[in-house]
Amino acid sequence: MKELRLMKGNEAIAEAAIRCGADGYFGYPITPQSEVLEYLMAERPYEKTGMVVLQAESEVAAINMVYGGAACGKKVLTSSSSPGISLKQEGISYIAGAELPCVIVNVVRGGPGLGTIQPSQSDYFQAVKGGGHGDYRLIVLAPASVQEMADFVKLGFDLAFKYRNPAMILTDGVIGQMMEKVELFESQPRLTKEEILKQTPWATVGKTPDRERNIVTSLILDSAIQEQHVNKLRDKYIEIEKNEVRYEKIQCDDAEYLFVAFGSSARICQKAVDMGRAKGIKVGLLRPITLFPFPKQVLFELADQVKGILDVEMNLGQMVEDVRLAVNGKVKVEHYGRYGGMIPSPDEVLLALENQIIGGK
Amino acid sequence: MSENITKESIIKEENCVYKRTNLLVDKALSYCPGCGHGTAHRLLMEVLEEMNIQSETIGIAPVGCAVLAYEFLDIDMQQAAHGRAPAVATAVKRLMPEKFVFTYQGDGDLAAIGTAETIHACNRGENITIIFINNGIYGMTGGQMAPTTLPGMKSSTSPYGREVETMGNPLKMTELVAQLPGTYYVTRQSVHTPGNVRKAKKALRKAMENQKLNKGLSFVEIVSNCNSGWKMTPVQSNKWMEENMFPFYPLGDIKVPVE
Ligand SMILES: Cc1ncc(C[n+]2csc(CCOP(=O)(O)OP(=O)(O)O)c2C)c(N)n1
Ligand code: SF4
């Protein structure tokens, strides 16, 4: 049954994992996402749905547990925040190379280094451009509400299994910690052994006489075959770019100016749009929901309509590179950012639009 | 010579005293001739065949010379990142507790980069079997010093011999994990003589059987040779192992379950 609840973003991740029939969660505490593991430990889903919840000895161990579970065809996830996600990168690369489906949540905090526990969006490059070694892509989803935190766990698993590719939820301490009303989707049961065999016939569940052995590996010593494998991955990423682009257009129909922002920055820009409109500035917002695949086409088209674009991020300017690539020089694209855990206010963002784009024309 | 003696007349079921296990893939091993890895593979597969658990077993290969174990063992297998096999195996077993799960790891994999994963899987008492091939060197990468390299022993990164003052002491991982409450059975074996092969096989059998009891982790170290890394012939390497490795890594059970 659908259910309304007031919850934190991190709790919504955990509750959604139970509800979408996840088989396992493996994590290690780090602010600002520890509530995910805490919620799961308090809920004891292992007694209800049979979902395994384990506090690992490190993020490294946790991501490799995800590798092991995903290789058995199980629905498994992990969550962490920036320094912990850095530790997971070798494992993520293995998961991408072995084409395993899983969900990885990064509740980003400011960096570099140990940085700050305050929210940030400074892991955009790491999430979207690789992070770990080798030629690979993650499917990257950027929730802008607690509702989307819950919904994207389900969406993340669906896409991960559809493409046999790891999916990342790239969020931050704002969305992770804030409380909002959530409509929780109906619980679905965990897959049975038979369903797993059907969905993931490649999984290592024990070799039966009716088939060859299943091997999950990312090792391909023969370069010619490794190249073929990377080509196969490339074709998959092209397919994902074709089918899975998601974005939200807010007041774009008559917009003369455009904000581009994801996650919590988009929430701030949404307010700035209303404030700008009240002042008579025809401004809209494009909110990429998938950061990979990036909504290039819609930006390319909007660039013909608007006079200038302000990219707003809680970092030094990361997504702005993709915005500029998409716009391809058609209009001016500027970046406005706060970082190190600082959060811009709507006034500040609107002022930046006026100064950098409207006035600076 | 009697004319009726043919190959067919000799190769008969009733004359058969030993046969290659069906669970080894019919493929030339990638290991150097004389290396202990091959024997350990065979024993393990014999054990699975005798227990009739091929369809119930998931193996985790390491990074090291045994990275390609999945090419030779006819069971479902995963290849784990360097040192992480115990974490991978933990998840596999937790998610499929009815299955038999083992890791097969070298000393660099298990006792250097994977120390944390090894100790914590042991300490949690995961119901898995860890098979630890200790050859005192990094075989795969060309003979560098391992955490288990003996004092004075030469390797490509300790070319004048391991100097413990600067390079540290060899680590007795097996004794260490035996201290942990989560381990149920801990033993050290070798596979360089027929007698030792028989004992090692018994140990592997016990370690796999233990998974049915749900009492904790079984840890089987196999002190082995790396004739290539040690720059010796296989025969010399086995002799060197007896004279140098065994005094430091004595064979035998270290922790046996009290029945
Ligand atoms: C993260 C990482 N670091 C280093 C390596 C390189 N590497 C591959 S195998 C190996 C050591 C293997 O030695 P051991 O575990 O003792 O196994 P053996 O080859 O002797 O059987 C190393 C350092 C790697 N593959 N990954
Ligand atoms: S390098 Fe050493 S451990 Fe590796 S196969 Fe050769 S002898 Fe065995």
XYZ file of C-alpha atoms and ligand atoms in Angstrom:
654
model
C 0.000 0.000 0.000
C 1.156 3.547 -0.697
C 1.904 5.422 2.451
C 2.599 9.048 3.377
C 5.418 9.729 5.804
C 7.568 12.587 7.005
C 11.165 11.460 6.730
C 14.769 12.440 6.176
C 16.251 11.853 2.735
C 18.656 9.267 4.095
C 15.833 7.376 5.789
C 13.864 7.453 2.554
C 16.781 5.723 0.804
C 16.770 2.977 3.428
C 12.992 2.534 3.479
C 12.857 2.472 -0.324
C 15.543 -0.202 -0.388
C 13.450 -2.451 1.844
C 10.296 -1.712 -0.142
C 11.783 -2.403 -3.540
C 12.796 -5.876 -2.426
C 16.527 -5.308 -1.998
C 18.456 -8.407 -0.926
C 21.325 -6.675 0.795
C 22.823 -3.439 2.040
C 26.503 -3.100 2.942
C 27.808 0.151 4.397
C 30.193 1.948 6.671
C 29.291 4.998 8.783
C 30.127 8.481 7.533
C 28.379 11.823 7.969
C 26.071 13.000 6.427
C 24.600 9.607 5.455
C 24.908 7.378 8.525
C 21.114 7.363 8.924
C 20.861 4.906 6.042
C 22.610 2.138 7.973
C 21.099 3.261 11.288
C 17.579 3.126 9.885
C 18.143 -0.327 8.406
C 19.644 -1.671 11.629
C 16.682 -0.320 13.579
C 14.115 -1.670 11.097
C 15.636 -5.187 11.058
C 14.452 -6.006 7.542
C 16.262 -9.359 7.790
C 13.430 -10.465 10.044
C 10.730 -9.218 7.678
C 11.849 -9.508 4.070
C 15.074 -11.444 4.621
C 17.169 -8.499 3.436
C 20.767 -8.733 4.673
C 22.154 -5.612 6.379
C 25.812 -5.564 7.305
C 28.119 -2.922 8.712
C 31.347 -3.616 6.862
C 34.869 -2.986 8.151
C 35.410 -0.248 5.550
C 33.946 1.265 2.416
C 36.386 -0.890 0.484
C 34.927 -4.039 2.020
C 31.376 -2.742 1.562
C 31.700 -2.149 -2.184
C 33.325 -5.548 -2.627
C 30.430 -7.109 -0.750
C 28.196 -5.362 -3.260
C 30.310 -6.903 -6.029
C 29.868 -10.374 -4.516
C 26.147 -9.969 -4.005
C 25.486 -8.450 -7.419
C 27.436 -11.278 -9.031
C 24.889 -13.670 -7.485
C 22.076 -11.780 -9.228
C 21.002 -10.154 -5.979
C 19.653 -6.654 -5.592
C 22.300 -4.989 -3.453
C 23.258 -1.456 -2.557
C 25.686 0.614 -0.570
C 25.794 4.227 0.504
C 28.519 6.554 1.656
C 29.750 10.116 1.438
C 32.630 11.617 -0.520
C 35.775 10.230 1.215
C 34.111 6.838 1.455
C 33.063 6.952 -2.184
C 36.678 7.660 -3.121
C 37.663 4.469 -1.309
C 35.056 2.507 -3.238
C 36.340 3.521 -6.654
C 38.398 0.422 -7.446
C 35.395 -1.725 -6.584
C 33.064 0.424 -8.673
C 35.400 0.046 -11.631
C 35.386 -3.754 -11.175
C 31.584 -3.714 -10.986
C 31.368 -1.666 -14.180
C 33.913 -3.902 -15.906
C 32.124 -7.086 -14.887
C 28.792 -5.447 -15.830
C 27.066 -5.976 -12.516
C 23.875 -4.172 -11.523
C 23.816 -2.355 -8.197
C 22.953 0.966 -6.586
C 25.566 3.210 -4.954
C 24.443 6.295 -3.043
C 26.798 9.251 -2.555
C 25.518 11.829 -0.074
C 28.155 14.381 -0.984
C 30.010 16.556 1.529
C 32.509 19.309 0.859
C 36.096 18.458 0.046
C 38.814 17.812 -0.950
C 40.334 15.636 1.739
C 38.414 15.159 4.922
C 36.888 18.513 4.023
C 33.690 19.318 5.831
C 30.575 17.409 6.776
C 28.431 20.148 5.216
C 26.672 19.568 1.891
C 28.354 19.997 -1.459
C 28.105 18.921 -5.087
C 31.816 18.654 -5.620
C 31.767 14.970 -6.590
C 30.042 15.607 -9.940
C 33.200 14.897 -11.925
C 33.917 11.757 -9.922
C 30.403 10.414 -10.482
C 29.921 11.415 -14.092
C 33.393 11.275 -15.613
C 34.599 7.983 -14.192
C 36.004 8.178 -10.685
C 37.647 4.807 -10.838
C 40.066 3.569 -13.473
C 39.242 2.562 -17.007
C 36.686 3.364 -19.683
C 33.314 3.145 -18.019
C 30.188 5.090 -17.125
C 27.803 5.019 -14.228
C 24.138 5.792 -14.618
C 23.891 8.868 -12.372
C 20.613 10.055 -10.848
C 20.323 13.385 -9.014
C 17.335 13.631 -6.666
C 16.099 17.078 -5.650
C 13.638 16.019 -2.958
C 13.158 13.387 -0.299
C 10.447 11.945 -2.553
C 12.995 11.423 -5.297
C 15.457 9.878 -2.827
C 12.916 7.094 -2.337
C 11.802 6.845 -5.955
C 15.311 6.820 -7.390
C 16.347 3.787 -5.361
C 13.734 1.859 -7.298
C 14.545 3.582 -10.585
C 18.256 3.039 -9.971
C 17.775 -0.709 -9.541
C 15.485 -0.907 -12.580
C 18.050 0.829 -14.792
C 20.954 -1.082 -13.251
C 19.349 -4.426 -14.053
C 18.079 -3.288 -17.451
C 21.599 -2.376 -18.567
C 23.733 -4.551 -16.254
C 25.435 -1.387 -15.069
C 26.024 0.230 -11.685
C 23.724 3.173 -10.956
C 24.708 6.001 -8.628
C 22.396 8.284 -6.717
C 24.360 11.535 -6.445
C 22.843 13.614 -3.716
C 24.142 15.793 -0.895
C 23.821 16.550 2.790
C 20.895 18.912 2.192
C 18.638 16.302 0.622
C 20.031 13.570 2.862
C 19.315 15.409 6.089
C 16.175 17.412 5.388
C 12.729 16.118 6.259
C 9.882 16.184 3.759
C 6.663 14.432 3.074
C 7.153 11.272 1.043
C 4.651 9.067 -0.645
C 6.268 5.669 -0.259
C 5.667 3.182 -3.025
C 4.119 -0.162 -2.366
C 6.423 -2.899 -1.074
C 7.420 -5.524 -3.539
C 8.745 -8.938 -2.524
C 12.356 -9.984 -3.018
C 12.915 -12.127 -6.067
C 12.759 -15.884 -5.628
C 15.635 -18.144 -6.697
C 13.730 -19.034 -9.852
C 13.118 -15.402 -10.712
C 16.798 -14.617 -10.191
C 17.781 -17.469 -12.507
C 15.505 -15.998 -15.151
C 16.504 -12.364 -14.684
C 20.262 -12.942 -14.375
C 21.176 -16.262 -16.009
C 24.836 -15.214 -15.791
C 24.811 -15.088 -11.968
C 27.070 -17.312 -9.863
C 24.514 -19.333 -7.956
C 26.092 -22.777 -8.343
C 26.803 -24.614 -11.617
C 24.093 -27.087 -12.461
C 24.594 -29.870 -15.044
C 22.324 -28.120 -17.554
C 24.702 -25.240 -18.166
C 28.322 -24.147 -18.449
C 29.863 -22.576 -15.385
C 29.189 -18.902 -14.761
C 32.217 -16.699 -14.247
C 32.086 -13.109 -13.072
C 35.320 -11.302 -13.790
C 36.636 -8.054 -15.205
C 39.940 -9.602 -16.267
C 40.533 -9.903 -20.005
C 44.234 -10.423 -20.669
C 43.977 -10.480 -24.462
C 43.982 -6.825 -25.554
C 42.008 -7.507 -28.707
C 39.234 -9.091 -26.653
C 39.478 -6.369 -24.010
C 38.967 -3.819 -26.776
C 35.891 -5.709 -27.947
C 34.607 -5.686 -24.389
C 35.100 -1.918 -24.104
C 33.300 -1.519 -27.431
C 30.415 -3.504 -26.006
C 30.366 -1.213 -22.985
C 30.467 1.833 -25.282
C 27.453 0.525 -27.226
C 25.607 0.086 -23.960
C 26.393 3.657 -22.892
C 25.165 4.940 -26.263
C 21.960 2.989 -25.747
C 21.578 4.505 -22.268
C 22.120 7.997 -23.706
C 19.425 7.299 -26.284
C 16.797 5.939 -23.914
C 17.278 7.198 -20.401
C 17.759 10.966 -20.414
C 15.599 12.527 -17.730
C 15.197 16.174 -16.818
C 12.672 18.659 -15.516
C 11.853 21.947 -17.290
C 10.491 24.619 -14.977
C 8.974 27.754 -16.521
C 11.019 27.310 -19.654
C 8.298 27.933 -22.270
C 8.755 31.700 -22.459
C 12.122 31.902 -20.734
C 14.664 34.452 -21.900
C 17.201 33.357 -19.325
C 17.922 29.935 -17.948
C 19.284 28.410 -14.783
C 20.764 24.948 -15.074
C 21.123 23.169 -11.743
C 20.749 19.685 -10.263
C 19.800 18.352 -6.833
C 19.582 20.834 -3.986
C 20.937 23.664 -6.169
C 17.900 23.154 -8.392
C 15.615 23.594 -5.393
C 17.310 26.918 -4.654
C 17.102 27.989 -8.298
C 13.421 27.093 -8.406
C 12.822 29.675 -5.709
C 15.043 32.156 -7.576
C 12.919 31.600 -10.702
C 9.784 32.604 -8.778
C 11.555 35.636 -7.326
C 12.896 36.643 -10.740
C 9.495 36.269 -12.375
C 7.965 38.465 -9.637
C 10.495 41.103 -10.686
C 9.576 40.674 -14.356
C 12.619 38.629 -15.396
C 11.567 35.811 -17.692
C 13.761 33.103 -16.266
C 13.358 29.335 -16.302
C 15.181 26.326 -14.889
C 16.423 23.181 -16.517
C 17.053 20.496 -13.921
C 19.011 17.491 -15.178
C 17.691 14.432 -13.343
C 20.111 12.059 -15.026
C 23.643 13.449 -14.947
C 24.734 10.534 -17.059
C 23.093 10.420 -19.545
C 23.250 14.201 -19.609
C 20.289 16.076 -21.165
C 22.359 17.512 -24.007
C 19.684 17.780 -26.661
C 17.204 19.811 -24.631
C 19.973 22.212 -23.637
C 21.066 22.538 -27.244
C 17.497 23.450 -28.155
C 16.978 25.851 -25.244
C 20.168 27.616 -26.242
C 18.341 28.836 -29.374
C 15.599 30.344 -27.226
C 17.371 31.996 -24.303
C 19.807 34.902 -24.168
C 22.055 33.429 -21.513
C 22.484 30.527 -19.108
C 23.631 30.506 -15.499
C 24.821 27.147 -14.234
C 24.474 26.976 -10.455
C 26.317 24.319 -8.488
C 27.688 23.839 -5.013
C 31.209 23.434 -6.394
C 33.871 25.308 -8.368
C 32.153 24.556 -11.675
C 31.900 20.953 -12.768
C 28.589 20.317 -14.562
C 29.108 23.654 -16.309
C 31.606 21.905 -18.577
C 28.860 19.581 -19.808
C 26.446 22.490 -20.156
C 28.956 24.342 -22.335
C 29.580 21.256 -24.439
C 25.840 20.859 -24.983
C 25.248 24.539 -25.767
C 28.240 24.513 -28.076
C 28.862 28.260 -27.938
C 25.381 29.300 -28.997
C 24.838 31.501 -25.934
C 26.808 32.694 -22.987
C 27.097 30.125 -20.166
C 28.376 31.268 -16.797
C 28.866 29.376 -13.563
C 27.881 30.513 -10.094
C 29.014 28.379 -7.213
C 29.348 28.187 -3.466
C 31.457 25.425 -2.021
C 33.199 24.030 0.999
C 29.811 23.305 2.542
C 28.305 26.733 1.854
C 24.809 26.806 0.376
C 23.751 29.700 -1.868
C 20.531 31.558 -1.115
C 17.890 32.205 -3.803
C 18.585 35.990 -3.621
C 22.236 35.386 -4.171
C 21.558 33.183 -7.180
C 19.145 35.681 -8.710
C 21.656 38.460 -8.178
C 24.289 36.346 -9.894
C 21.942 35.910 -12.867
C 21.417 39.655 -13.031
C 25.122 40.444 -12.730
C 26.742 37.663 -14.726
C 24.134 37.074 -17.437
C 21.600 39.884 -17.766
C 23.837 42.834 -16.872
C 26.996 41.265 -18.156
C 25.595 40.863 -21.663
C 55.058 -60.023 -24.313
C 51.559 -61.293 -24.667
C 49.778 -60.059 -27.740
C 46.452 -59.486 -26.015
C 47.699 -56.692 -23.764
C 46.255 -53.536 -25.245
C 45.537 -50.084 -23.882
C 41.876 -51.021 -23.657
C 42.590 -54.190 -21.742
C 44.485 -52.208 -19.103
C 42.289 -49.154 -18.763
C 39.337 -50.698 -17.024
C 37.216 -49.470 -14.186
C 38.376 -52.286 -11.883
C 42.052 -51.454 -12.488
C 41.581 -47.775 -11.802
C 43.338 -46.583 -8.642
C 43.351 -42.892 -9.399
C 41.542 -40.641 -11.815
C 41.581 -36.957 -12.653
C 38.627 -35.268 -11.032
C 35.819 -34.289 -13.367
C 35.685 -30.884 -11.741
C 38.974 -29.774 -13.254
C 38.413 -28.276 -16.681
C 40.329 -30.132 -19.390
C 42.782 -27.346 -20.035
C 46.505 -26.825 -19.422
C 47.076 -24.973 -16.137
C 48.708 -21.566 -16.427
C 50.964 -22.260 -13.439
C 54.679 -22.902 -13.747
C 55.563 -26.606 -13.825
C 56.297 -27.738 -10.273
C 54.189 -25.034 -8.616
C 51.950 -26.021 -5.709
C 48.916 -24.101 -6.995
C 48.038 -26.902 -9.425
C 48.029 -29.571 -6.717
C 45.957 -27.395 -4.414
C 43.421 -26.847 -7.220
C 43.148 -30.559 -7.828
C 42.678 -31.436 -4.163
C 40.002 -28.847 -3.733
C 38.085 -30.086 -6.759
C 38.414 -33.688 -5.596
C 36.893 -32.649 -2.296
C 33.956 -30.901 -3.973
C 33.405 -33.901 -6.238
C 33.494 -36.361 -3.348
C 31.096 -34.183 -1.364
C 28.944 -33.888 -4.493
C 28.579 -30.134 -4.074
C 29.631 -28.794 -7.464
C 26.228 -27.198 -7.980
C 26.228 -25.796 -4.441
C 29.643 -24.156 -4.466
C 30.764 -20.657 -5.372
C 34.484 -19.941 -5.444
C 36.193 -16.575 -5.205
C 39.471 -16.153 -7.075
C 42.045 -13.591 -5.913
C 44.460 -11.310 -7.701
C 47.712 -13.233 -7.886
C 48.825 -16.249 -9.867
C 45.503 -17.901 -9.015
C 43.533 -15.049 -10.586
C 42.731 -17.460 -13.420
C 41.577 -20.260 -11.099
C 38.132 -19.867 -12.661
C 39.582 -21.058 -15.960
C 40.364 -24.436 -14.405
C 37.752 -25.106 -11.735
C 34.459 -26.278 -13.162
C 32.233 -24.392 -10.758
C 30.619 -20.961 -10.667
C 33.259 -18.429 -9.736
C 33.851 -14.764 -9.156
C 37.135 -12.929 -9.501
C 37.619 -10.451 -6.665
C 39.701 -7.277 -6.472
C 43.167 -7.674 -4.914
C 42.716 -8.697 -1.277
C 38.939 -8.379 -1.163
C 37.912 -11.994 -1.620
C 36.823 -12.437 2.030
C 34.474 -9.436 1.710
C 33.103 -10.761 -1.579
C 32.647 -14.222 -0.063
C 30.966 -12.718 2.996
C 28.210 -11.256 0.845
C 27.813 -14.382 -1.263
C 27.400 -16.548 1.826
C 25.137 -14.112 3.663
C 22.879 -13.824 0.627
C 22.916 -17.564 -0.116
C 23.572 -19.253 3.243
C 22.736 -22.683 1.850
C 25.706 -22.578 -0.556
C 29.330 -23.557 0.026
C 31.650 -20.592 -0.458
C 35.429 -20.503 -0.502
C 38.147 -17.994 -1.280
C 41.502 -19.013 -2.707
C 44.188 -16.417 -2.018
C 47.928 -15.874 -2.089
C 49.944 -14.277 0.700
C 50.118 -10.827 -0.874
C 46.396 -10.888 -1.474
C 45.423 -12.227 1.941
C 48.110 -10.948 4.295
C 49.091 -7.557 2.811
C 46.477 -5.637 0.842
C 43.603 -7.762 2.150
C 44.596 -7.932 5.819
C 41.531 -6.022 7.002
C 39.082 -8.086 4.962
C 40.728 -11.329 6.120
C 40.733 -10.437 9.804
C 37.200 -9.106 9.818
C 35.685 -12.008 7.886
C 37.447 -14.331 10.355
C 36.381 -12.265 13.321
C 32.747 -12.121 12.223
C 32.890 -15.890 11.962
C 31.620 -15.960 8.395
C 30.656 -19.478 7.455
C 33.128 -19.733 4.620
C 36.397 -21.500 3.857
C 39.538 -19.487 3.212
C 42.328 -21.288 1.388
C 45.574 -19.426 1.809
C 48.497 -20.319 -0.450
C 51.603 -19.046 1.286
C 54.626 -19.098 -0.988
C 56.441 -16.244 0.717
C 56.562 -14.107 -2.406
C 54.504 -12.224 -4.977
C 54.494 -14.785 -7.763
C 52.323 -13.090 -10.317
C 54.058 -9.731 -10.399
C 57.497 -11.270 -10.716
C 58.844 -12.196 -7.303
C 58.580 -9.145 -5.068
C 58.725 -9.325 -1.271
C 55.537 -10.549 0.408
C 54.354 -10.039 3.988
C 55.352 -13.676 4.517
C 58.853 -13.445 2.991
C 61.332 -14.918 5.484
C 64.081 -12.829 7.118
C 67.077 -12.857 4.834
C 65.070 -14.253 1.916
C 65.820 -12.660 -1.445
C 63.150 -11.231 -3.683
C 63.180 -8.606 -6.426
C 62.337 -5.891 -3.886
C 64.624 -7.314 -1.206
C 67.491 -8.208 -3.519
C 70.004 -8.530 -0.656
C 67.583 -10.469 1.519
C 64.744 -9.299 3.760
C 66.160 -7.005 6.393
C 63.665 -7.051 9.225
C 64.959 -3.800 10.702
C 63.831 -1.851 7.670
C 61.405 -4.167 5.909
C 59.564 -5.541 8.868
C 58.950 -9.059 10.045
C 57.118 -11.821 8.225
C 53.510 -12.090 9.296
C 52.070 -15.314 10.668
C 48.537 -14.667 9.547
C 47.320 -18.162 10.339
C 48.381 -17.996 13.979
C 46.835 -14.550 14.117
C 43.400 -15.572 12.838
C 43.442 -18.623 15.101
C 43.219 -16.172 18.023
C 39.920 -14.807 16.788
C 36.697 -16.206 18.240
C 35.115 -16.328 14.771
C 37.440 -18.993 13.377
C 36.321 -22.578 13.905
C 39.096 -24.556 12.268
C 42.577 -23.271 11.451
C 45.297 -25.456 9.996
C 48.572 -25.271 8.080
C 49.361 -27.857 5.430
C 51.589 -28.438 2.418
C 51.211 -30.318 -0.854
C 54.793 -31.219 -1.744
C 54.844 -34.950 -0.897
C 52.208 -37.684 -1.289
C 51.827 -37.864 2.488
C 51.285 -34.117 2.788
C 48.904 -34.165 -0.158
C 46.731 -36.689 1.666
C 46.736 -34.618 4.846
C 46.021 -31.395 2.999
C 43.094 -33.014 1.243
C 41.651 -34.163 4.561
C 42.006 -30.631 5.896
C 40.266 -29.154 2.862
C 37.462 -31.688 3.194
C 36.996 -30.817 6.835
C 37.086 -27.108 6.059
C 34.317 -27.481 3.480
C 32.274 -29.905 5.613
C 32.424 -27.403 8.472
C 30.229 -25.022 6.496
C 27.308 -27.373 7.161
C 27.729 -26.814 10.901
C 27.398 -23.050 10.764
C 30.027 -22.617 13.451
C 32.423 -20.149 11.903
C 35.229 -19.749 9.477
C 37.599 -22.513 8.380
C 41.062 -21.383 7.400
C 43.490 -23.653 5.568
C 46.970 -22.349 4.913
C 49.004 -24.295 2.390
C 52.698 -23.488 2.574
C 53.733 -23.767 -1.019
C 56.638 -23.216 -3.347
C 57.126 -20.585 -5.991
C 59.963 -22.124 -7.901
C 59.947 -19.325 -10.475
C 59.915 -16.509 -7.923
C 62.466 -18.258 -5.752
C 64.609 -18.887 -8.852
C 65.001 -22.606 -8.160
C 64.086 -25.871 -9.817
C 60.874 -27.430 -8.474
C 62.898 -30.082 -6.598
C 65.246 -27.481 -5.071
C 62.328 -25.300 -4.121
C 60.592 -28.095 -2.221
C 63.788 -28.849 -0.357
C 64.289 -25.160 0.410
C 60.700 -24.967 1.620
C 61.215 -27.876 4.030
C 64.449 -26.425 5.354
C 63.443 -22.776 5.608
C 59.685 -22.253 5.429
C 58.536 -25.095 7.687
C 60.637 -24.081 10.708
C 59.023 -20.645 10.564
C 55.598 -21.831 9.407
C 55.235 -25.213 11.170
C 52.717 -27.606 9.626
C 49.738 -28.948 11.531
C 46.448 -27.956 13.040
C 46.453 -24.678 14.945
C 42.845 -24.568 16.063
C 40.645 -27.626 16.016
C 37.000 -27.665 16.914
C 36.212 -29.280 20.222
C 33.590 -31.840 19.246
C 45.138 -2.858 -6.231
C 46.196 -3.691 -6.826
N 47.465 -3.538 -6.401
C 48.456 -4.288 -6.946
C 48.188 -5.195 -7.921
C 49.316 -5.971 -8.542
N 49.419 -7.357 -8.077
C 48.882 -8.357 -8.765
S 49.143 -9.861 -8.078
C 50.021 -9.174 -6.803
C 50.630 -10.016 -5.727
C 50.258 -11.425 -5.770
O 50.957 -12.160 -4.848
P 50.292 -13.284 -3.961
O 48.985 -12.790 -3.423
O 51.288 -13.700 -2.954
O 49.926 -14.442 -4.975
P 50.867 -15.381 -5.877
O 50.937 -14.698 -7.205
O 52.200 -15.484 -5.205
O 50.142 -16.662 -5.943
C 50.080 -7.787 -6.944
C 50.798 -6.916 -6.013
C 46.823 -5.318 -8.341
N 46.470 -6.166 -9.303
N 45.869 -4.573 -7.772
S 55.104 -17.611 -10.404
Fe 55.325 -18.916 -8.611
S 53.262 -19.020 -7.674
Fe 53.055 -18.271 -9.765
S 52.656 -20.106 -10.998
Fe 54.853 -19.725 -11.084
S 55.699 -20.946 -9.429
Fe 53.505 -20.775 -9.059
